[in-house]
Amino acid sequence: MIQPFDGHAIAPETAAFLARPHRLLINGAWVDGAGEMETRDPATGLVLAQFHTGGAAEVDRAVKAARAAFEGPWGRMTVADRTAMLHKLARVMDAHATLLTELDIIDNGMPHFIAGLTTANCVEMVDYYAGAVMRIAGTTIAPPRHIAAETEALTYTLREPIGVAGQIVPWNVPLSTAILKLAPALAAGCTVVVKPSEETPLSALALGQIVLDAGLPAGVVNIINGVGAQAGQALAEHPGVDKISFTGSTATGRRIVQAALGNLKKVSLELGGKSPVVVMPDADLSLAIPGVAMATFFLQGQNCMAGTRIFAHAAIHDELVEGLAAFACSMTLGHGLDFATTQGPLISAAHTEKVMGYIERAKADGATLVAGGERLDRAGNFVKPTIFTGCDNAMPLMREEIFGPVMAVQRIETDDLDAIAALANDTPFGLSGSVWTRDLSTAHRMAKRIRSGHVSINCHGAVGTNIPFGGYGQSGWGREFGQEGLDAYLETKAVTARL
């Protein structure tokens, strides 16, 4: 029988997946872990499944399996065969797209239009990096002067895989974040140990079975569910891990760096954000109102590039706020399996309380509530899209990453781009941002002034498989997506031959 979720059914494949045991993937086999946890549908509170968890012992087994695969079948595979295997992985993922989409909906709470898009993007990303395998190339350069002065010589560089990569995945876009780490690592020739979030383990476990079905050798991909203080810590500390890639909070990122010091493993971090959205007086409000609203409310605001600090020029402030409030009030909150839903629940009851705490603090600080600010009186973790005006950069509402559907609007009176940029850049973060204007010169001058790794003009969060993404400041180290995402898993070796 297919289980209903808030009156909506799931596919038979998804129901069958939920009914199976959920164990750890180590060296090509599903094995028991040291403990168990449960995961719930955040829209209903319904328990979805029990899943096994691991700690230091299981991580150690997984790292050793990954090392053996790196030094064995995966490391010896030709680039043509590795390319073909990644393309096959993409085809198997595509064949199970409904399963992957529905698991992220019921485990994370995201609306269907987001889950379906991210699944399609994940298939595209595996194909993209499969095509990049044969483009990994070194260079020839002039040999050292002291050798070239005596004899002919040849100097060239090789690009080689780093080795075993530990990948710690967050709960907000679980499948997508797993793939944006996994695909370039495999393309580079690395093997991996993936630690999904304990809040959203299911799509990663389904991906593990898809990896096996696609025929990747045992040990190339290992999946260890567990809590961060156990499995995550053990992975970051493990001397057999050559690189850690982490997506999550800035506070946890600092702990990852400390844990990685033992063997000075390579570390890449995609961390928090508090992205500025600058709306100039000549902005096309028919574009800006829905665009700015979704900059904040996309994925319930539970995304690191959310544009939650809105700097609205006084000339359009009132009209913009009126439109944003109307948009927020028109959003349909509900279960992600309902195609009409435009905003789903927050991930957990504890996170919902945290978000509501920021809302109450903003009221106490004197910000003006113009939309939302309440929980829905129903099962699940639903908070209405919320907008505050009268904000300033001293408020926690403007300074701290809330990770919820809460927008802070600040009126700006000046036309001076340097002054506006100073407000936008008054943050320790620097992940994303956007500028809304019809003036080409203003758009590019403002984009240059915003200190963020990613800036969009007349849109927000314009990420793509081929576009590098990462942050300035406390938003992280390194880049993901695109060629830079592949480079993060490659070492450069220089070779000089005396001829």
CSV table of C-alpha atoms in Angstrom, one decimal:
chain,number,residue,atom,x,y,z
A,1,MET,CA,0.0,0.0,0.0
A,2,ILE,CA,1.3,3.5,-0.9
A,3,GLN,CA,1.5,5.7,2.2
A,4,PRO,CA,-0.4,9.0,2.0
A,5,PHE,CA,1.4,12.2,3.0
A,6,ASP,CA,-1.0,15.0,3.9
A,7,GLY,CA,-3.5,13.5,1.4
A,8,HIS,CA,-0.9,12.9,-1.3
A,9,ALA,CA,0.5,9.6,-2.5
A,10,ILE,CA,4.0,8.7,-3.4
A,11,ALA,CA,5.2,6.4,-6.2
A,12,PRO,CA,5.4,2.7,-5.6
A,13,GLU,CA,9.2,2.8,-6.0
A,14,THR,CA,9.4,5.4,-3.2
A,15,ALA,CA,7.2,3.4,-1.0
A,16,ALA,CA,9.2,0.3,-1.6
A,17,PHE,CA,12.4,2.2,-0.8
A,18,LEU,CA,11.0,3.5,2.5
A,19,ALA,CA,10.1,-0.1,3.5
A,20,ARG,CA,13.6,-1.5,3.0
A,21,PRO,CA,16.4,-1.5,5.6
A,22,HIS,CA,18.6,1.6,5.6
A,23,ARG,CA,22.2,0.7,6.4
A,24,LEU,CA,25.7,2.0,5.7
A,25,LEU,CA,27.4,1.6,2.3
A,26,ILE,CA,31.0,0.4,2.8
A,27,ASN,CA,33.1,-1.2,0.2
A,28,GLY,CA,30.2,-2.0,-2.1
A,29,ALA,CA,28.0,-3.6,0.5
A,30,TRP,CA,25.2,-2.5,2.8
A,31,VAL,CA,26.3,-3.1,6.4
A,32,ASP,CA,24.9,-2.5,9.8
A,33,GLY,CA,26.0,0.5,11.8
A,34,ALA,CA,26.6,1.0,15.5
A,35,GLY,CA,23.4,2.8,16.1
A,36,GLU,CA,20.0,3.9,14.7
A,37,MET,CA,18.1,7.1,14.2
A,38,GLU,CA,14.8,8.0,12.6
A,39,THR,CA,13.9,10.6,10.0
A,40,ARG,CA,10.6,12.4,9.8
A,41,ASP,CA,8.5,14.2,7.2
A,42,PRO,CA,8.8,17.9,8.3
A,43,ALA,CA,5.4,18.7,6.8
A,44,THR,CA,3.5,16.1,8.9
A,45,GLY,CA,5.8,14.9,11.6
A,46,LEU,CA,5.3,11.3,10.2
A,47,VAL,CA,8.2,9.0,10.8
A,48,LEU,CA,9.6,8.0,7.4
A,49,ALA,CA,12.2,5.4,8.3
A,50,GLN,CA,14.8,4.2,10.7
A,51,PHE,CA,18.4,4.3,9.5
A,52,HIS,CA,21.7,2.9,10.7
A,53,THR,CA,24.4,5.3,11.9
A,54,GLY,CA,28.1,5.0,12.2
A,55,GLY,CA,31.0,6.6,14.2
A,56,ALA,CA,34.8,6.4,14.1
A,57,ALA,CA,34.9,2.6,13.6
A,58,GLU,CA,32.6,2.7,10.5
A,59,VAL,CA,34.4,5.8,9.1
A,60,ASP,CA,37.7,4.0,9.4
A,61,ARG,CA,36.4,1.0,7.5
A,62,ALA,CA,35.0,3.3,4.8
A,63,VAL,CA,38.2,5.3,4.4
A,64,LYS,CA,40.2,2.1,4.1
A,65,ALA,CA,37.8,0.8,1.4
A,66,ALA,CA,38.1,4.1,-0.4
A,67,ARG,CA,41.9,4.0,-0.2
A,68,ALA,CA,41.9,0.4,-1.6
A,69,ALA,CA,39.7,1.4,-4.5
A,70,PHE,CA,41.8,4.5,-5.2
A,71,GLU,CA,45.0,2.5,-5.4
A,72,GLY,CA,43.2,-0.3,-7.2
A,73,PRO,CA,40.5,-0.5,-9.8
A,74,TRP,CA,39.4,3.1,-9.8
A,75,GLY,CA,42.9,4.5,-9.9
A,76,ARG,CA,43.9,2.1,-12.7
A,77,MET,CA,40.8,2.8,-14.8
A,78,THR,CA,41.3,4.5,-18.2
A,79,VAL,CA,39.8,8.0,-18.6
A,80,ALA,CA,37.6,6.7,-21.3
A,81,ASP,CA,36.1,4.0,-19.0
A,82,ARG,CA,35.7,6.5,-16.2
A,83,THR,CA,33.9,8.8,-18.5
A,84,ALA,CA,31.6,6.0,-19.7
A,85,MET,CA,30.9,5.0,-16.1
A,86,LEU,CA,29.9,8.5,-15.0
A,87,HIS,CA,27.6,8.8,-18.0
A,88,LYS,CA,26.0,5.5,-17.0
A,89,LEU,CA,25.6,6.8,-13.5
A,90,ALA,CA,23.7,9.8,-14.9
A,91,ARG,CA,21.4,7.5,-16.9
A,92,VAL,CA,20.6,5.3,-13.9
A,93,MET,CA,19.9,8.5,-11.8
A,94,ASP,CA,17.6,9.8,-14.6
A,95,ALA,CA,15.7,6.4,-14.6
A,96,HIS,CA,15.1,6.9,-10.8
A,97,ALA,CA,14.3,10.6,-11.0
A,98,THR,CA,10.9,10.2,-9.4
A,99,LEU,CA,12.4,8.3,-6.4
A,100,LEU,CA,15.1,10.9,-5.9
A,101,THR,CA,12.7,13.8,-6.2
A,102,GLU,CA,10.1,12.4,-3.8
A,103,LEU,CA,12.7,11.4,-1.2
A,104,ASP,CA,13.9,15.0,-1.0
A,105,ILE,CA,10.3,16.3,-0.8
A,106,ILE,CA,9.3,14.1,2.1
A,107,ASP,CA,12.6,14.1,3.9
A,108,ASN,CA,13.5,17.8,3.5
A,109,GLY,CA,10.1,19.4,2.9
A,110,MET,CA,11.0,21.2,-0.3
A,111,PRO,CA,8.2,22.0,-2.8
A,112,HIS,CA,8.0,19.7,-5.8
A,113,PHE,CA,9.0,22.4,-8.3
A,114,ILE,CA,12.3,22.8,-6.5
A,115,ALA,CA,12.9,19.0,-5.9
A,116,GLY,CA,12.2,18.2,-9.6
A,117,LEU,CA,14.5,21.0,-10.7
A,118,THR,CA,17.4,19.9,-8.5
A,119,THR,CA,17.1,16.2,-9.6
A,120,ALA,CA,17.3,17.3,-13.2
A,121,ASN,CA,20.3,19.5,-12.4
A,122,CYS,CA,22.0,16.6,-10.6
A,123,VAL,CA,21.7,14.4,-13.7
A,124,GLU,CA,23.1,17.3,-15.8
A,125,MET,CA,26.0,17.8,-13.4
A,126,VAL,CA,27.1,14.1,-13.5
A,127,ASP,CA,27.0,14.3,-17.3
A,128,TYR,CA,28.9,17.6,-17.2
A,129,TYR,CA,31.8,16.2,-15.1
A,130,ALA,CA,31.8,13.0,-17.1
A,131,GLY,CA,32.5,15.1,-20.2
A,132,ALA,CA,35.3,17.0,-18.2
A,133,VAL,CA,37.3,13.8,-17.5
A,134,MET,CA,39.0,13.8,-20.9
A,135,ARG,CA,39.8,17.5,-20.6
A,136,ILE,CA,41.9,17.2,-17.5
A,137,ALA,CA,45.3,18.4,-18.9
A,138,GLY,CA,48.7,19.6,-17.8
A,139,THR,CA,51.1,22.0,-19.6
A,140,THR,CA,54.6,22.1,-20.9
A,141,ILE,CA,56.7,25.0,-19.6
A,142,ALA,CA,60.3,26.2,-19.8
A,143,PRO,CA,62.7,24.0,-17.8
A,144,PRO,CA,64.7,25.4,-14.9
A,145,ARG,CA,67.5,27.7,-16.0
A,146,HIS,CA,70.4,25.8,-14.4
A,147,ILE,CA,69.4,22.6,-16.2
A,148,ALA,CA,68.5,24.2,-19.5
A,149,ALA,CA,72.0,25.9,-19.6
A,150,GLU,CA,73.7,22.5,-19.6
A,151,THR,CA,71.5,20.3,-21.7
A,152,GLU,CA,68.2,19.9,-23.4
A,153,ALA,CA,65.4,19.3,-20.9
A,154,LEU,CA,61.6,18.9,-20.8
A,155,THR,CA,59.4,20.3,-18.0
A,156,TYR,CA,55.7,19.5,-17.9
A,157,THR,CA,52.9,19.4,-15.4
A,158,LEU,CA,50.4,16.6,-14.5
A,159,ARG,CA,47.0,16.9,-12.9
A,160,GLU,CA,46.4,14.1,-10.5
A,161,PRO,CA,43.6,13.2,-8.2
A,162,ILE,CA,44.0,14.3,-4.6
A,163,GLY,CA,43.1,10.8,-3.3
A,164,VAL,CA,40.4,10.0,-0.7
A,165,ALA,CA,37.8,12.8,-0.2
A,166,GLY,CA,35.5,13.1,2.8
A,167,GLN,CA,32.3,14.9,1.9
A,168,ILE,CA,30.0,16.3,4.5
A,169,VAL,CA,26.6,17.2,3.1
A,170,PRO,CA,23.9,19.5,4.7
A,171,TRP,CA,20.2,19.0,5.0
A,172,ASN,CA,18.9,21.9,3.0
A,173,VAL,CA,19.4,20.5,-0.6
A,174,PRO,CA,20.6,17.0,0.2
A,175,LEU,CA,20.8,15.3,-3.2
A,176,SER,CA,22.1,18.4,-5.0
A,177,THR,CA,24.8,19.1,-2.5
A,178,ALA,CA,25.9,15.4,-2.5
A,179,ILE,CA,26.2,15.4,-6.3
A,180,LEU,CA,28.0,18.7,-6.6
A,181,LYS,CA,30.7,17.2,-4.4
A,182,LEU,CA,30.6,13.6,-5.7
A,183,ALA,CA,30.5,14.3,-9.5
A,184,PRO,CA,33.7,16.3,-9.7
A,185,ALA,CA,35.5,14.1,-7.2
A,186,LEU,CA,34.8,11.0,-9.3
A,187,ALA,CA,35.7,12.8,-12.5
A,188,ALA,CA,39.1,13.8,-11.0
A,189,GLY,CA,39.7,10.1,-10.1
A,190,CYS,CA,39.2,10.4,-6.4
A,191,THR,CA,37.2,8.0,-4.2
A,192,VAL,CA,34.9,9.3,-1.5
A,193,VAL,CA,33.3,8.8,1.8
A,194,VAL,CA,30.0,10.8,2.1
A,195,LYS,CA,28.5,11.8,5.4
A,196,PRO,CA,24.9,13.0,4.8
A,197,SER,CA,23.0,15.1,7.3
A,198,GLU,CA,21.2,13.0,9.9
A,199,GLU,CA,18.2,15.2,9.2
A,200,THR,CA,17.9,14.1,5.5
A,201,PRO,CA,19.6,10.7,4.9
A,202,LEU,CA,17.3,9.2,2.4
A,203,SER,CA,18.2,10.6,-1.0
A,204,ALA,CA,21.9,9.9,-0.3
A,205,LEU,CA,21.1,6.3,0.5
A,206,ALA,CA,19.1,5.9,-2.7
A,207,LEU,CA,22.0,7.5,-4.5
A,208,GLY,CA,24.3,4.8,-3.0
A,209,GLN,CA,22.2,2.0,-4.5
A,210,ILE,CA,22.2,3.9,-7.8
A,211,VAL,CA,26.0,4.0,-7.7
A,212,LEU,CA,26.0,0.2,-7.2
A,213,ASP,CA,23.5,-0.4,-10.0
A,214,ALA,CA,25.7,1.8,-12.3
A,215,GLY,CA,28.6,-0.6,-11.7
A,216,LEU,CA,31.1,1.6,-10.0
A,217,PRO,CA,33.8,-0.5,-8.3
A,218,ALA,CA,33.4,-1.4,-4.6
A,219,GLY,CA,34.8,1.3,-2.3
A,220,VAL,CA,34.7,4.1,-4.8
A,221,VAL,CA,31.6,5.6,-3.1
A,222,ASN,CA,31.0,4.9,0.6
A,223,ILE,CA,28.1,6.4,2.6
A,224,ILE,CA,28.2,6.8,6.4
A,225,ASN,CA,25.1,8.2,8.1
A,226,GLY,CA,25.6,9.7,11.6
A,227,VAL,CA,25.7,12.8,13.6
A,228,GLY,CA,28.4,15.4,13.0
A,229,ALA,CA,30.0,15.1,16.4
A,230,GLN,CA,30.7,11.4,15.7
A,231,ALA,CA,30.8,10.5,12.0
A,232,GLY,CA,31.6,14.0,10.8
A,233,GLN,CA,34.3,14.6,13.3
A,234,ALA,CA,35.9,11.2,12.7
A,235,LEU,CA,35.9,11.9,8.9
A,236,ALA,CA,37.5,15.3,9.2
A,237,GLU,CA,40.1,14.0,11.6
A,238,HIS,CA,41.0,10.8,9.8
A,239,PRO,CA,44.6,10.6,8.6
A,240,GLY,CA,43.6,8.5,5.6
A,241,VAL,CA,41.5,11.3,4.2
A,242,ASP,CA,43.3,13.6,1.8
A,243,LYS,CA,40.6,16.3,1.4
A,244,ILE,CA,37.4,17.4,3.2
A,245,SER,CA,34.6,19.2,1.4
A,246,PHE,CA,32.0,20.6,3.8
A,247,THR,CA,28.8,22.6,3.3
A,248,GLY,CA,27.1,24.0,6.3
A,249,SER,CA,27.3,26.7,9.0
A,250,THR,CA,30.3,28.9,9.5
A,251,ALA,CA,30.6,27.7,13.1
A,252,THR,CA,30.8,24.1,12.1
A,253,GLY,CA,33.2,25.0,9.3
A,254,ARG,CA,35.6,26.3,11.9
A,255,ARG,CA,35.5,23.0,13.7
A,256,ILE,CA,36.1,21.2,10.4
A,257,VAL,CA,39.3,23.2,9.9
A,258,GLN,CA,40.5,22.4,13.4
A,259,ALA,CA,39.8,18.7,12.9
A,260,ALA,CA,41.7,18.7,9.6
A,261,LEU,CA,44.9,20.0,11.1
A,262,GLY,CA,46.2,16.6,12.0
A,263,ASN,CA,47.4,15.7,8.6
A,264,LEU,CA,46.9,19.1,7.0
A,265,LYS,CA,44.4,17.7,4.6
A,266,LYS,CA,43.0,20.0,1.9
A,267,VAL,CA,39.8,21.7,3.0
A,268,SER,CA,37.0,23.4,1.0
A,269,LEU,CA,34.1,25.1,2.7
A,270,GLU,CA,30.8,26.4,1.5
A,271,LEU,CA,29.4,28.2,4.6
A,272,GLY,CA,26.9,30.7,5.7
A,273,GLY,CA,25.6,33.8,3.9
A,274,LYS,CA,23.6,37.0,4.5
A,275,SER,CA,23.3,38.1,0.9
A,276,PRO,CA,22.5,41.7,0.0
A,277,VAL,CA,19.8,42.6,-2.5
A,278,VAL,CA,20.1,46.2,-3.9
A,279,VAL,CA,17.0,47.7,-5.5
A,280,MET,CA,17.8,50.9,-7.3
A,281,PRO,CA,15.2,53.6,-8.1
A,282,ASP,CA,15.0,52.7,-11.8
A,283,ALA,CA,14.4,49.0,-11.1
A,284,ASP,CA,11.7,47.2,-13.1
A,285,LEU,CA,9.4,46.4,-10.2
A,286,SER,CA,7.4,43.8,-12.3
A,287,LEU,CA,10.7,41.8,-12.3
A,288,ALA,CA,12.0,42.9,-8.9
A,289,ILE,CA,9.0,42.2,-6.8
A,290,PRO,CA,8.7,38.4,-7.5
A,291,GLY,CA,12.5,38.1,-7.9
A,292,VAL,CA,13.4,39.8,-4.6
A,293,ALA,CA,10.6,37.8,-2.8
A,294,MET,CA,11.9,34.5,-4.1
A,295,ALA,CA,15.5,35.6,-3.3
A,296,THR,CA,14.4,35.3,0.3
A,297,PHE,CA,11.6,32.7,0.3
A,298,PHE,CA,13.1,30.1,-2.1
A,299,LEU,CA,13.4,26.8,-0.2
A,300,GLN,CA,11.8,28.5,2.8
A,301,GLY,CA,14.8,30.7,3.1
A,302,GLN,CA,16.8,27.6,4.0
A,303,ASN,CA,19.6,28.2,1.5
A,304,CYS,CA,23.0,29.8,2.0
A,305,MET,CA,22.6,32.3,-0.9
A,306,ALA,CA,19.2,33.6,0.3
A,307,GLY,CA,18.9,37.3,-0.3
A,308,THR,CA,17.5,38.4,3.0
A,309,ARG,CA,18.9,41.9,3.4
A,310,ILE,CA,17.0,44.2,1.0
A,311,PHE,CA,18.4,47.6,0.4
A,312,ALA,CA,15.5,49.5,-1.2
A,313,HIS,CA,16.0,53.0,-2.6
A,314,ALA,CA,13.6,55.5,-1.0
A,315,ALA,CA,12.1,56.3,-4.5
A,316,ILE,CA,10.7,52.8,-4.8
A,317,HIS,CA,10.7,51.6,-1.2
A,318,ASP,CA,7.0,51.8,-0.5
A,319,GLU,CA,5.8,50.4,-3.8
A,320,LEU,CA,8.4,47.6,-3.5
A,321,VAL,CA,7.4,46.7,0.0
A,322,GLU,CA,3.7,46.7,-0.9
A,323,GLY,CA,4.4,44.3,-3.8
A,324,LEU,CA,6.6,42.1,-1.6
A,325,ALA,CA,4.0,41.8,1.1
A,326,ALA,CA,1.3,40.9,-1.5
A,327,PHE,CA,3.6,38.3,-3.0
A,328,ALA,CA,4.3,36.8,0.5
A,329,CYS,CA,0.7,36.6,1.4
A,330,SER,CA,-0.2,34.9,-1.9
A,331,MET,CA,2.3,32.1,-1.4
A,332,THR,CA,0.8,28.6,-0.9
A,333,LEU,CA,2.1,26.8,2.1
A,334,GLY,CA,1.7,23.0,2.2
A,335,HIS,CA,3.2,19.7,1.5
A,336,GLY,CA,5.8,19.5,-1.2
A,337,LEU,CA,4.0,16.7,-2.9
A,338,ASP,CA,1.2,19.1,-3.7
A,339,PHE,CA,2.1,20.8,-7.0
A,340,ALA,CA,0.4,23.9,-5.9
A,341,THR,CA,2.7,24.4,-2.9
A,342,THR,CA,5.2,27.3,-3.3
A,343,GLN,CA,6.6,27.1,0.3
A,344,GLY,CA,7.1,24.0,2.4
A,345,PRO,CA,7.9,23.5,6.0
A,346,LEU,CA,11.1,24.2,7.9
A,347,ILE,CA,13.3,21.2,8.5
A,348,SER,CA,12.5,20.6,12.2
A,349,ALA,CA,10.6,21.8,15.2
A,350,ALA,CA,13.9,23.0,16.8
A,351,HIS,CA,14.9,25.0,13.8
A,352,THR,CA,11.4,26.5,13.7
A,353,GLU,CA,11.7,27.7,17.2
A,354,LYS,CA,15.0,29.3,16.3
A,355,VAL,CA,13.5,31.2,13.4
A,356,MET,CA,10.5,32.3,15.5
A,357,GLY,CA,13.0,33.6,18.1
A,358,TYR,CA,14.6,35.9,15.5
A,359,ILE,CA,11.1,37.1,14.5
A,360,GLU,CA,10.3,38.0,18.1
A,361,ARG,CA,13.7,39.7,18.6
A,362,ALA,CA,13.1,41.8,15.5
A,363,LYS,CA,9.8,43.0,16.9
A,364,ALA,CA,11.5,43.9,20.2
A,365,ASP,CA,14.3,45.7,18.3
A,366,GLY,CA,11.7,48.0,16.7
A,367,ALA,CA,11.5,46.6,13.2
A,368,THR,CA,8.0,46.9,11.6
A,369,LEU,CA,6.3,43.6,10.7
A,370,VAL,CA,4.4,44.0,7.4
A,371,ALA,CA,3.8,40.3,6.5
A,372,GLY,CA,3.8,36.9,8.1
A,373,GLY,CA,5.6,36.5,11.4
A,374,GLU,CA,3.5,33.5,12.5
A,375,ARG,CA,3.5,29.7,12.6
A,376,LEU,CA,0.7,27.9,10.8
A,377,ASP,CA,-1.7,26.3,13.2
A,378,ARG,CA,-1.4,22.8,11.8
A,379,ALA,CA,0.9,19.8,11.9
A,380,GLY,CA,4.4,20.4,10.5
A,381,ASN,CA,7.0,23.1,10.8
A,382,PHE,CA,5.4,25.9,8.8
A,383,VAL,CA,6.3,29.6,9.2
A,384,LYS,CA,4.5,32.2,7.1
A,385,PRO,CA,6.7,34.3,4.7
A,386,THR,CA,7.8,37.2,6.9
A,387,ILE,CA,8.8,40.7,6.0
A,388,PHE,CA,10.2,43.5,8.3
A,389,THR,CA,10.8,47.1,7.3
A,390,GLY,CA,12.6,49.8,9.3
A,391,CYS,CA,15.7,47.7,9.7
A,392,ASP,CA,19.3,48.8,10.1
A,393,ASN,CA,22.6,47.0,10.1
A,394,ALA,CA,22.9,46.9,13.8
A,395,MET,CA,20.0,44.4,14.2
A,396,PRO,CA,20.6,40.7,14.5
A,397,LEU,CA,17.9,40.4,11.8
A,398,MET,CA,20.3,42.1,9.4
A,399,ARG,CA,23.5,40.5,10.6
A,400,GLU,CA,22.9,36.9,11.4
A,401,GLU,CA,22.0,34.0,9.1
A,402,ILE,CA,18.4,33.0,10.1
A,403,PHE,CA,18.0,30.3,7.5
A,404,GLY,CA,14.3,30.8,7.3
A,405,PRO,CA,11.6,32.8,5.4
A,406,VAL,CA,12.4,36.1,7.0
A,407,MET,CA,13.2,39.3,5.0
A,408,ALA,CA,14.7,42.5,6.4
A,409,VAL,CA,14.2,45.7,4.3
A,410,GLN,CA,16.3,48.8,4.8
A,411,ARG,CA,15.5,52.1,3.2
A,412,ILE,CA,18.4,53.8,1.5
A,413,GLU,CA,18.3,57.5,0.7
A,414,THR,CA,21.5,57.9,-1.3
A,415,ASP,CA,22.4,57.4,-4.9
A,416,ASP,CA,26.1,57.1,-4.2
A,417,LEU,CA,27.2,53.6,-5.2
A,418,ASP,CA,30.1,53.5,-2.8
A,419,ALA,CA,27.8,54.3,0.1
A,420,ILE,CA,25.3,51.7,-0.9
A,421,ALA,CA,28.1,49.1,-1.3
A,422,ALA,CA,29.4,50.0,2.2
A,423,LEU,CA,26.0,49.0,3.6
A,424,ALA,CA,25.8,45.9,1.5
A,425,ASN,CA,29.3,44.8,2.5
A,426,ASP,CA,28.8,45.5,6.2
A,427,THR,CA,28.8,41.7,7.0
A,428,PRO,CA,31.3,39.0,7.7
A,429,PHE,CA,29.7,37.0,4.9
A,430,GLY,CA,30.2,37.2,1.2
A,431,LEU,CA,28.4,34.4,-0.7
A,432,SER,CA,25.9,35.9,-3.0
A,433,GLY,CA,24.0,39.1,-3.8
A,434,SER,CA,22.0,40.9,-6.5
A,435,VAL,CA,21.4,44.3,-8.1
A,436,TRP,CA,18.1,45.4,-9.6
A,437,THR,CA,18.4,48.3,-12.1
A,438,ARG,CA,17.7,49.1,-15.7
A,439,ASP,CA,21.0,51.1,-16.0
A,440,LEU,CA,23.8,49.0,-17.5
A,441,SER,CA,26.5,51.1,-16.0
A,442,THR,CA,25.0,51.1,-12.5
A,443,ALA,CA,24.5,47.3,-12.7
A,444,HIS,CA,28.1,46.5,-13.5
A,445,ARG,CA,29.6,49.1,-11.2
A,446,MET,CA,27.5,47.9,-8.3
A,447,ALA,CA,28.2,44.2,-9.1
A,448,LYS,CA,31.9,45.0,-8.9
A,449,ARG,CA,31.6,46.7,-5.5
A,450,ILE,CA,29.6,43.9,-3.8
A,451,ARG,CA,32.1,41.7,-2.0
A,452,SER,CA,30.6,38.3,-2.8
A,453,GLY,CA,31.7,35.3,-4.7
A,454,HIS,CA,28.5,35.4,-6.8
A,455,VAL,CA,26.5,38.4,-7.9
A,456,SER,CA,23.4,38.5,-10.1
A,457,ILE,CA,21.8,41.4,-12.0
A,458,ASN,CA,18.0,41.6,-12.3
A,459,CYS,CA,17.8,38.1,-10.9
A,460,HIS,CA,19.2,36.3,-7.8
A,461,GLY,CA,21.1,33.1,-7.1
A,462,ALA,CA,21.8,32.4,-10.8
A,463,VAL,CA,23.8,29.3,-10.1
A,464,GLY,CA,24.5,26.7,-12.8
A,465,THR,CA,26.5,23.5,-13.3
A,466,ASN,CA,29.2,25.4,-15.3
A,467,ILE,CA,29.3,28.5,-13.1
A,468,PRO,CA,31.8,28.7,-10.1
A,469,PHE,CA,30.1,29.3,-6.8
A,470,GLY,CA,31.7,30.0,-3.4
A,471,GLY,CA,32.2,32.8,-0.9
A,472,TYR,CA,34.3,35.6,0.3
A,473,GLY,CA,35.1,36.1,4.0
A,474,GLN,CA,33.4,33.8,6.4
A,475,SER,CA,31.3,32.3,3.6
A,476,GLY,CA,34.0,29.8,2.9
A,477,TRP,CA,37.1,28.6,1.1
A,478,GLY,CA,37.3,27.5,-2.5
A,479,ARG,CA,34.7,27.1,-5.3
A,480,GLU,CA,32.2,24.4,-6.4
A,481,PHE,CA,30.6,23.9,-9.8
A,482,GLY,CA,32.3,24.5,-13.1
A,483,GLN,CA,36.0,23.9,-13.8
A,484,GLU,CA,36.9,25.3,-10.4
A,485,GLY,CA,34.8,22.5,-8.8
A,486,LEU,CA,36.9,19.9,-10.6
A,487,ASP,CA,40.2,21.6,-9.8
A,488,ALA,CA,39.3,21.3,-6.1
A,489,TYR,CA,39.9,17.6,-6.4
A,490,LEU,CA,43.2,17.7,-8.4
A,491,GLU,CA,46.8,18.2,-7.5
A,492,THR,CA,49.4,19.7,-9.8
A,493,LYS,CA,52.7,17.8,-10.2
A,494,ALA,CA,55.7,19.4,-12.0
A,495,VAL,CA,58.1,17.0,-13.8
A,496,THR,CA,61.5,17.9,-15.3
A,497,ALA,CA,63.4,15.4,-17.4
A,498,ARG,CA,67.0,15.9,-18.3
A,499,LEU,CA,67.3,14.8,-22.0
